[in-house]
Coordinates of C-alpha atoms (C1' of nucleotides) in Angstrom, one line a residue:
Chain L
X840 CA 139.9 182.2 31.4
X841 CA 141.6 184.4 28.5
X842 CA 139.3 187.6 29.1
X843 CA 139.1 190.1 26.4
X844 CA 140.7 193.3 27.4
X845 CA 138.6 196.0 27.0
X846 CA 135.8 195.5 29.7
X847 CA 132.8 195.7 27.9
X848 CA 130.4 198.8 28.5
X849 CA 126.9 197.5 28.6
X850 CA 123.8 199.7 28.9
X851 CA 122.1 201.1 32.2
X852 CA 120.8 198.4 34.1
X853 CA 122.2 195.7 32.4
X854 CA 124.4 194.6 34.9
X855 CA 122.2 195.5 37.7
X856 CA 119.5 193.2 36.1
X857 CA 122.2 190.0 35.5
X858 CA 123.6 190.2 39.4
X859 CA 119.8 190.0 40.5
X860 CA 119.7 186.9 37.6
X861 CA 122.6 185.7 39.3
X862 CA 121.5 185.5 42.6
X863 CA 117.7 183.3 41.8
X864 CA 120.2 180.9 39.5
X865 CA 120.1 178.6 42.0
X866 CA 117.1 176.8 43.1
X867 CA 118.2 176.7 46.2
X868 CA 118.6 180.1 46.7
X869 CA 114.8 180.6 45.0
X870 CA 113.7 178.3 47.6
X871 CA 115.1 180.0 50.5
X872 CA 113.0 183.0 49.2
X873 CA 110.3 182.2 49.1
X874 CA 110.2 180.5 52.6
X875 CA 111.4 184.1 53.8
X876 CA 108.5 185.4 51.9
X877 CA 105.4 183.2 52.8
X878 CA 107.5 183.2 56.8
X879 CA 108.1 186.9 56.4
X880 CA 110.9 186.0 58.1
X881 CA 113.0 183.1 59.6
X882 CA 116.7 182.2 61.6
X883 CA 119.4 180.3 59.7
X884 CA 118.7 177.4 61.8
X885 CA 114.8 177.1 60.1
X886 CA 116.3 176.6 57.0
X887 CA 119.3 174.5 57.5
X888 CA 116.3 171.9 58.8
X889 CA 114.3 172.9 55.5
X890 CA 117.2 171.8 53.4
X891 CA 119.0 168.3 53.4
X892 CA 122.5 171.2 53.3
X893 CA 124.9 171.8 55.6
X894 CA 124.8 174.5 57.9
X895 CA 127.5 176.3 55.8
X896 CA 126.1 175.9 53.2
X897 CA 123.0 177.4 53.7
X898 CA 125.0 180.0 55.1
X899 CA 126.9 180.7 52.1
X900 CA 123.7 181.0 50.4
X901 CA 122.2 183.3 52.7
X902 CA 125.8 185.6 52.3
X903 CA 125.2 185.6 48.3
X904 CA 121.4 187.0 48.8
X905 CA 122.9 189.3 51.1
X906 CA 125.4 190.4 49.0
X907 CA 123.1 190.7 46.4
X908 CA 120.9 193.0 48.2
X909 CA 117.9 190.9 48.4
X910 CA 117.6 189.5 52.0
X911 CA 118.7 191.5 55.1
X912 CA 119.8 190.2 58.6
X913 CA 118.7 191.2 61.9
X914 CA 120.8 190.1 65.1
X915 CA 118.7 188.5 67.7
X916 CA 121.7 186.9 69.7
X917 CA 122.3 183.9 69.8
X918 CA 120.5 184.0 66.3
X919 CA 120.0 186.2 63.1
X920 CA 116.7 186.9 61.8
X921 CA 116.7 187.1 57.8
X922 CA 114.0 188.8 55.8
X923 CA 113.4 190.4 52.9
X924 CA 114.9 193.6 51.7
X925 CA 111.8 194.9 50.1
X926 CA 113.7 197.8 49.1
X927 CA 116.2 196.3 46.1
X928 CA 113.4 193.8 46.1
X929 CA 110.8 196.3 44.4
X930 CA 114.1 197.1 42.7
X931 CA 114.2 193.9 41.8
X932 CA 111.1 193.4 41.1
X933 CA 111.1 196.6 38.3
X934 CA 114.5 195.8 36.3
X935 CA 112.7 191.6 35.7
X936 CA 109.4 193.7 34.7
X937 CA 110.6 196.2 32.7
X938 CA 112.7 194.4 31.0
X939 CA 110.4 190.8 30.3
X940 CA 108.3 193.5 28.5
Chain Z
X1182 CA 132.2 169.0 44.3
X1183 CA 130.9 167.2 47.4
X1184 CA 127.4 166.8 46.2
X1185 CA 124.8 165.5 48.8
X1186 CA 123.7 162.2 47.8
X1187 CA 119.8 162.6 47.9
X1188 CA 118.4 165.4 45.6
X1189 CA 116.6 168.0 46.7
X1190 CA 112.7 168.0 46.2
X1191 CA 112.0 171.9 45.0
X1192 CA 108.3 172.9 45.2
X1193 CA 106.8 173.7 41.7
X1194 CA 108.3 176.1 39.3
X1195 CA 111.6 176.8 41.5
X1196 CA 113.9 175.0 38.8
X1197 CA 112.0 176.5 36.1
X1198 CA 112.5 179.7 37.6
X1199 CA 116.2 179.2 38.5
X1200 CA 116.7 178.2 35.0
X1201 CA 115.1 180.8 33.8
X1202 CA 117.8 183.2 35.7
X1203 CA 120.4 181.2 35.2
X1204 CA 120.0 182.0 31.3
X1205 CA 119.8 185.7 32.3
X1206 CA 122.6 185.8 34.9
X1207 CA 125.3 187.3 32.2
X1208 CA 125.7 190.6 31.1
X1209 CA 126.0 189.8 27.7
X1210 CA 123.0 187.9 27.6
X1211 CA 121.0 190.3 29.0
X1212 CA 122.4 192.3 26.3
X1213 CA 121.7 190.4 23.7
X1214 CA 118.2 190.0 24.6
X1215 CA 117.7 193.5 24.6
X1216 CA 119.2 194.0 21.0
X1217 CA 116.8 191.1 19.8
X1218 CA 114.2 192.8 21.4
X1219 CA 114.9 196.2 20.2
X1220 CA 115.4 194.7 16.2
X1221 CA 113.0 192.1 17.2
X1222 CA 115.2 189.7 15.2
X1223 CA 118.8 189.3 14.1
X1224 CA 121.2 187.5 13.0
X1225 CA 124.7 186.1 14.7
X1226 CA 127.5 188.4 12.6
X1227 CA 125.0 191.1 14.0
X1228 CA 125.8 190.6 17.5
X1229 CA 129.1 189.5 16.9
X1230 CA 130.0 193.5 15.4
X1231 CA 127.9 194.8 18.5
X1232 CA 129.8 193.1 21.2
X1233 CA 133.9 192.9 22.0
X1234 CA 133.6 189.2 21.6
X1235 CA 135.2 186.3 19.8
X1236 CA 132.3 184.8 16.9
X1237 CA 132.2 181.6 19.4
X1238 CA 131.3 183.4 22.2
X1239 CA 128.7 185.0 21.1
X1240 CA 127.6 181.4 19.9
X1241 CA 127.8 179.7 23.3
X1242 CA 125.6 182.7 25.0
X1243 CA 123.0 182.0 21.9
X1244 CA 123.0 178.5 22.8
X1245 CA 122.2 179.3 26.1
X1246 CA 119.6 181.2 25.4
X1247 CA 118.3 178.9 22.8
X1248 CA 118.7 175.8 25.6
X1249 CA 116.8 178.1 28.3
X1250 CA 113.7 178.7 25.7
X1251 CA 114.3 182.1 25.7
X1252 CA 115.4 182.7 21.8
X1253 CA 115.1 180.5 19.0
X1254 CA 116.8 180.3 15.6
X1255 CA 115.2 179.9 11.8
X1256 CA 117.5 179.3 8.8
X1257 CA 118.3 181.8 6.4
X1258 CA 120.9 180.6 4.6
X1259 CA 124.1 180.9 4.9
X1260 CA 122.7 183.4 8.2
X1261 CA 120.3 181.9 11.1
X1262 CA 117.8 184.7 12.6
X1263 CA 117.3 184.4 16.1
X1264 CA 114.0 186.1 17.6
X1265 CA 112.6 186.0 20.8
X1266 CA 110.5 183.5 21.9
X1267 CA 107.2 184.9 23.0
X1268 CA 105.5 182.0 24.3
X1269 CA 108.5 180.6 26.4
X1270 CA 109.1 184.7 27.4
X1271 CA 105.4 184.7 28.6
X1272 CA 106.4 181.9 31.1
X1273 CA 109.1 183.3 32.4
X1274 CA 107.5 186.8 32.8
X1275 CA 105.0 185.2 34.9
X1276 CA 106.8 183.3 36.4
X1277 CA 109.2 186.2 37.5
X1278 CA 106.1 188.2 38.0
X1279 CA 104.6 185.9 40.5
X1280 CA 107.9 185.4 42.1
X1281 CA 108.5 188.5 43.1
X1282 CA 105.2 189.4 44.4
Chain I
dA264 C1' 136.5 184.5 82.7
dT265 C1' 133.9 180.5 81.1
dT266 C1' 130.4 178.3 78.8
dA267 C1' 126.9 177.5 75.4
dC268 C1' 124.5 178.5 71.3
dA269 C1' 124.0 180.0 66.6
dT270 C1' 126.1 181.5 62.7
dA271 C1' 130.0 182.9 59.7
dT272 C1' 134.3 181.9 57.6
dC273 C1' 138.2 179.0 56.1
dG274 C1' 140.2 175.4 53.4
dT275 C1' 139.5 172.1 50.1
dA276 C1' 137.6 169.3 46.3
dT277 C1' 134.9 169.1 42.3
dA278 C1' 131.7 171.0 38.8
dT279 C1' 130.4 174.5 35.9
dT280 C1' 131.0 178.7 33.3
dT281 C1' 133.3 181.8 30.4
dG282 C1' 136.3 182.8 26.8
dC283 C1' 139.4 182.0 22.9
dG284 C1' 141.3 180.1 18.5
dA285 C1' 140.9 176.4 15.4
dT286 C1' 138.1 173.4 13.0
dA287 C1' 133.8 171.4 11.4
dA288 C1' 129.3 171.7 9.6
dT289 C1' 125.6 173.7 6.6
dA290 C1' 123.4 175.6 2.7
dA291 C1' 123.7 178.2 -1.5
dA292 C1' 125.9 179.6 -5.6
dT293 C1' 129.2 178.7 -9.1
Chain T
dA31 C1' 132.2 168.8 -7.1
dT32 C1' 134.2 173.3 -5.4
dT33 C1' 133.9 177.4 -3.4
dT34 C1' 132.0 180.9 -0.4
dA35 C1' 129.7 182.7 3.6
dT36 C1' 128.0 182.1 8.0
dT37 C1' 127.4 179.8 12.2
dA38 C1' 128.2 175.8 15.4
dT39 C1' 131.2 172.8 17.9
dC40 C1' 135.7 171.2 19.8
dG41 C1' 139.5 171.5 22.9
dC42 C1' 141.7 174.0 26.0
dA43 C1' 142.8 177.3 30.0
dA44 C1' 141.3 180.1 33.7
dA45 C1' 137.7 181.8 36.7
dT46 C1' 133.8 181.1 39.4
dA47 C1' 130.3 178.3 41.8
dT48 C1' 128.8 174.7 44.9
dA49 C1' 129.3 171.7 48.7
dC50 C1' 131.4 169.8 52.7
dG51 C1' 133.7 169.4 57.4
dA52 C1' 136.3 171.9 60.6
dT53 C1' 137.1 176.0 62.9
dA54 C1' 136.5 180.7 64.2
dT55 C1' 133.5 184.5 65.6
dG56 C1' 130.1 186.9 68.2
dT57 C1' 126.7 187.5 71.9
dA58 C1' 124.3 186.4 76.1
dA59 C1' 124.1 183.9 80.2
dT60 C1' 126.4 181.8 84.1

DNA sequence: ATTACATATCGTATATTTGCGATAATAAAT
DNA sequence: ATTTATTATCGCAAATATACGATATGTAAT
């Protein structure tokens, strides 16, 4: 990609509002959410079974939520328990509602 | 891509909803919603002064916005004014709203 | 130390997104 | 019909996203 050099400088919260965006543009990814949500919680393994994915793929997923902020994981060896972050979630939550109007 | 061969069946309003962010998943979208917000309309050569960007890229993230439902554009030759659109906003502020509890 | 289980990461292939310059299209005015 | 102003589209290049199978990692139990 030719990139324009100067980096633009958007407002506050811009960019906090498009990574959130970013990480419910995939319907997978919304789906997986709200099975956490209604579940309050669930293992990798529940969803891989949910989803006609492979397991690394649904793990990739899972890393991009994370990564995002939006889902946190919780060793329970051998497995990992994912919920919510409700934290960045009311974050979340906020930025979409303050800025939908 | 390796694609899996069946597609998956999302429950209601998950695509609509990852479309929805998919449109908003940019920086300089989000921006550009904002500025239409703010003017409440405006027209293309606007946003091409306000942002760092070639006349065609601010074209192609109007587009998307357009294709998403989010904006739509009225002639006023030679200039098109784009303007929110407030019923297809509605959705997806309830949709949003909904999603994230 | 070895094994077993669940999950993450790596490597790869393909699709999509982002950005640019150049060109085409559109509508009005001359 | 030509010109002018504005915006959209095309063609390309590079970056990122999506998906898979194979492999590595981590933890507990044996």
């Amino acid at each position: 990609m030719k990139r324009s050099l100067e980096h633009i400088q958007y407002k506050e919260n811009t960019e906090a509002l498009a990574k959130f965006a970013k990480a419910l543009a995939h319907p997978t990814r919304i789906a997986i959410l709200k099975h956490l949500k209604s579940q309050s919680c669930c293992f990798t393994g529940d969803l891989v079974e949910v989803f006609p994915l492979a397991q690394s793929t649904v793990s990739q997923h899972l890393k991009e939520l994370k990564n995002a902020g939006l889902i946190q994981g919780e060793l329970k060896p051998p497995k990992i328990k994912y919920c919510i972050n409700q934290e960045n979630w009311n974050i979340a939550k906020s930025l979409f509602n303050d800025f939908l109007d």
